[in-house]
Amino acid sequence: MDTRVEAVVARTLEFVPTGATHWSTCTMAREMGMSQTAVSRIWRAFGLRPHRQETFKLSTDPFL
């Protein structure tokens, strides 16, 4: 695997950009010094979708 590809995948999975909840192709491209298209292709190839976080919330409703 190319070291730049590996770096994009690692940063996507391990870090969150300052002042945001997830990476966008624009912010990742700026951070890594590559085009948005390149970031998009890398994410697609590895099935990464940073805007789709798997989270859940616990209800505070006592009757559930």
Tab-separated table of N, CA and C in Angstrom:
chain	number	residue	atom	x	y	z
A	1	MET	N	0.852	-1.174	0.000
A	1	MET	CA	0.000	0.000	0.000
A	1	MET	C	0.901	1.241	0.000
A	2	ASP	N	0.538	2.206	-0.791
A	2	ASP	CA	1.252	3.485	-0.853
A	2	ASP	C	1.205	4.157	0.523
A	3	THR	N	2.284	4.774	0.931
A	3	THR	CA	2.339	5.405	2.257
A	3	THR	C	1.350	6.559	2.393
A	4	ARG	N	1.073	7.271	1.299
A	4	ARG	CA	0.091	8.369	1.361
A	4	ARG	C	-1.314	7.825	1.560
A	5	VAL	N	-1.619	6.711	0.889
A	5	VAL	CA	-2.930	6.072	1.057
A	5	VAL	C	-3.070	5.593	2.499
A	6	GLU	N	-2.037	4.949	2.992
A	6	GLU	CA	-2.043	4.460	4.371
A	6	GLU	C	-2.227	5.608	5.359
A	7	ALA	N	-1.592	6.732	5.104
A	7	ALA	CA	-1.705	7.896	5.986
A	7	ALA	C	-3.127	8.451	6.000
A	8	VAL	N	-3.775	8.500	4.842
A	8	VAL	CA	-5.160	8.994	4.769
A	8	VAL	C	-6.087	8.060	5.537
A	9	VAL	N	-5.941	6.764	5.332
A	9	VAL	CA	-6.790	5.792	6.022
A	9	VAL	C	-6.579	5.894	7.535
A	10	ALA	N	-5.341	5.944	7.970
A	10	ALA	CA	-5.046	6.024	9.403
A	10	ALA	C	-5.608	7.296	10.019
A	11	ARG	N	-5.401	8.432	9.366
A	11	ARG	CA	-5.893	9.701	9.914
A	11	ARG	C	-7.416	9.709	9.959
A	12	THR	N	-8.059	9.140	8.945
A	12	THR	CA	-9.518	9.083	8.917
A	12	THR	C	-10.055	8.290	10.100
A	13	LEU	N	-9.414	7.175	10.399
A	13	LEU	CA	-9.905	6.289	11.450
A	13	LEU	C	-9.488	6.703	12.858
A	14	GLU	N	-8.377	7.392	12.993
A	14	GLU	CA	-7.819	7.642	14.318
A	14	GLU	C	-8.007	9.055	14.846
A	15	PHE	N	-8.313	10.006	13.984
A	15	PHE	CA	-8.399	11.400	14.418
A	15	PHE	C	-9.677	12.059	13.921
A	16	VAL	N	-10.060	13.134	14.600
A	16	VAL	CA	-11.180	13.978	14.186
A	16	VAL	C	-10.608	15.378	13.998
A	17	PRO	N	-11.005	16.079	12.939
A	17	PRO	CA	-10.456	17.424	12.728
A	17	PRO	C	-10.895	18.392	13.827
A	18	THR	N	-10.045	19.344	14.123
A	18	THR	CA	-10.340	20.346	15.144
A	18	THR	C	-11.567	21.157	14.738
A	19	GLY	N	-12.508	21.263	15.648
A	19	GLY	CA	-13.695	22.068	15.407
A	19	GLY	C	-14.746	21.404	14.541
A	20	ALA	N	-14.640	20.094	14.334
A	20	ALA	CA	-15.619	19.383	13.505
A	20	ALA	C	-15.919	18.023	14.133
A	21	THR	N	-16.989	17.397	13.671
A	21	THR	CA	-17.364	16.085	14.201
A	21	THR	C	-16.839	14.940	13.353
A	22	HIS	N	-16.483	15.235	12.102
A	22	HIS	CA	-15.968	14.197	11.211
A	22	HIS	C	-15.197	14.852	10.066
A	23	TRP	N	-14.450	14.048	9.348
A	23	TRP	CA	-13.687	14.547	8.198
A	23	TRP	C	-14.595	14.746	6.994
A	24	SER	N	-14.296	15.740	6.210
A	24	SER	CA	-14.884	15.888	4.878
A	24	SER	C	-13.745	15.680	3.889
A	25	THR	N	-14.077	15.434	2.636
A	25	THR	CA	-13.007	15.264	1.648
A	25	THR	C	-12.175	16.533	1.545
A	26	CYS	N	-12.815	17.681	1.700
A	26	CYS	CA	-12.104	18.964	1.609
A	26	CYS	C	-11.103	19.130	2.750
A	27	THR	N	-11.540	18.887	3.985
A	27	THR	CA	-10.631	19.060	5.118
A	27	THR	C	-9.519	18.020	5.110
A	28	MET	N	-9.841	16.791	4.737
A	28	MET	CA	-8.805	15.756	4.675
A	28	MET	C	-7.804	16.068	3.569
A	29	ALA	N	-8.291	16.516	2.416
A	29	ALA	CA	-7.399	16.850	1.303
A	29	ALA	C	-6.450	17.980	1.693
A	30	ARG	N	-6.978	18.990	2.350
A	30	ARG	CA	-6.147	20.109	2.793
A	30	ARG	C	-5.106	19.630	3.806
A	31	GLU	N	-5.524	18.795	4.736
A	31	GLU	CA	-4.622	18.271	5.771
A	31	GLU	C	-3.495	17.422	5.182
A	32	MET	N	-3.828	16.627	4.161
A	32	MET	CA	-2.861	15.678	3.610
A	32	MET	C	-2.123	16.206	2.382
A	33	GLY	N	-2.531	17.376	1.867
A	33	GLY	CA	-1.855	17.953	0.709
A	33	GLY	C	-2.132	17.210	-0.583
A	34	MET	N	-3.382	16.791	-0.760
A	34	MET	CA	-3.768	16.108	-2.001
A	34	MET	C	-5.144	16.594	-2.429
A	35	SER	N	-5.627	16.123	-3.548
A	35	SER	CA	-6.915	16.587	-4.062
A	35	SER	C	-8.079	15.898	-3.352
A	36	GLN	N	-9.237	16.562	-3.405
A	36	GLN	CA	-10.450	15.977	-2.845
A	36	GLN	C	-10.802	14.683	-3.570
A	37	THR	N	-10.562	14.647	-4.861
A	37	THR	CA	-10.853	13.450	-5.649
A	37	THR	C	-10.018	12.274	-5.174
A	38	ALA	N	-8.748	12.518	-4.885
A	38	ALA	CA	-7.871	11.446	-4.398
A	38	ALA	C	-8.373	10.909	-3.062
A	39	VAL	N	-8.752	11.807	-2.159
A	39	VAL	CA	-9.281	11.385	-0.860
A	39	VAL	C	-10.560	10.584	-1.054
A	40	SER	N	-11.442	11.064	-1.907
A	40	SER	CA	-12.693	10.369	-2.174
A	40	SER	C	-12.449	8.962	-2.712
A	41	ARG	N	-11.511	8.818	-3.616
A	41	ARG	CA	-11.195	7.501	-4.183
A	41	ARG	C	-10.629	6.558	-3.126
A	42	ILE	N	-9.781	7.087	-2.261
A	42	ILE	CA	-9.207	6.264	-1.187
A	42	ILE	C	-10.314	5.807	-0.245
A	43	TRP	N	-11.160	6.735	0.181
A	43	TRP	CA	-12.249	6.371	1.089
A	43	TRP	C	-13.160	5.325	0.456
A	44	ARG	N	-13.482	5.515	-0.809
A	44	ARG	CA	-14.354	4.566	-1.500
A	44	ARG	C	-13.707	3.189	-1.586
A	45	ALA	N	-12.413	3.150	-1.894
A	45	ALA	CA	-11.697	1.881	-2.029
A	45	ALA	C	-11.674	1.099	-0.717
A	46	PHE	N	-11.650	1.814	0.407
A	46	PHE	CA	-11.586	1.151	1.708
A	46	PHE	C	-12.934	1.135	2.433
A	47	GLY	N	-13.980	1.598	1.768
A	47	GLY	CA	-15.313	1.590	2.366
A	47	GLY	C	-15.449	2.528	3.559
A	48	LEU	N	-14.691	3.614	3.558
A	48	LEU	CA	-14.737	4.572	4.666
A	48	LEU	C	-15.806	5.624	4.407
A	49	ARG	N	-16.613	5.884	5.428
A	49	ARG	CA	-17.656	6.897	5.333
A	49	ARG	C	-17.689	7.676	6.644
A	50	PRO	N	-16.763	8.630	6.803
A	50	PRO	CA	-16.636	9.330	8.083
A	50	PRO	C	-17.884	10.087	8.526
A	51	HIS	N	-18.746	10.463	7.586
A	51	HIS	CA	-19.962	11.185	7.952
A	51	HIS	C	-21.029	10.245	8.509
A	52	ARG	N	-20.809	8.948	8.387
A	52	ARG	CA	-21.749	7.947	8.899
A	52	ARG	C	-21.156	7.291	10.132
A	53	GLN	N	-21.346	7.904	11.270
A	53	GLN	CA	-20.805	7.359	12.504
A	53	GLN	C	-21.801	6.384	13.103
A	54	GLU	N	-21.286	5.308	13.639
A	54	GLU	CA	-22.150	4.338	14.298
A	54	GLU	C	-22.208	4.680	15.781
A	55	THR	N	-23.262	5.383	16.159
A	55	THR	CA	-23.441	5.768	17.551
A	55	THR	C	-24.871	5.471	17.961
A	56	PHE	N	-25.116	5.515	19.232
A	56	PHE	CA	-26.465	5.349	19.731
A	56	PHE	C	-26.625	6.207	20.973
A	57	LYS	N	-27.869	6.464	21.330
A	57	LYS	CA	-28.148	7.244	22.530
A	57	LYS	C	-29.026	6.406	23.446
A	58	LEU	N	-28.730	6.470	24.714
A	58	LEU	CA	-29.566	5.792	25.694
A	58	LEU	C	-30.723	6.709	26.061
A	59	SER	N	-31.900	6.135	26.146
A	59	SER	CA	-33.073	6.920	26.492
A	59	SER	C	-33.076	7.246	27.981
A	60	THR	N	-33.562	8.427	28.309
A	60	THR	CA	-33.734	8.809	29.712
A	60	THR	C	-35.171	8.575	30.162
A	61	ASP	N	-35.990	8.025	29.277
A	61	ASP	CA	-37.387	7.731	29.588
A	61	ASP	C	-37.452	6.539	30.546
A	62	PRO	N	-37.988	6.719	31.761
A	62	PRO	CA	-38.012	5.621	32.734
A	62	PRO	C	-38.980	4.494	32.363
A	63	PHE	N	-39.880	4.714	31.404
A	63	PHE	CA	-40.869	3.705	31.042
A	63	PHE	C	-40.438	2.831	29.875
A	64	LEU	N	-39.233	2.997	29.408
A	64	LEU	CA	-38.748	2.154	28.307
A	64	LEU	C	-37.980	0.985	28.813
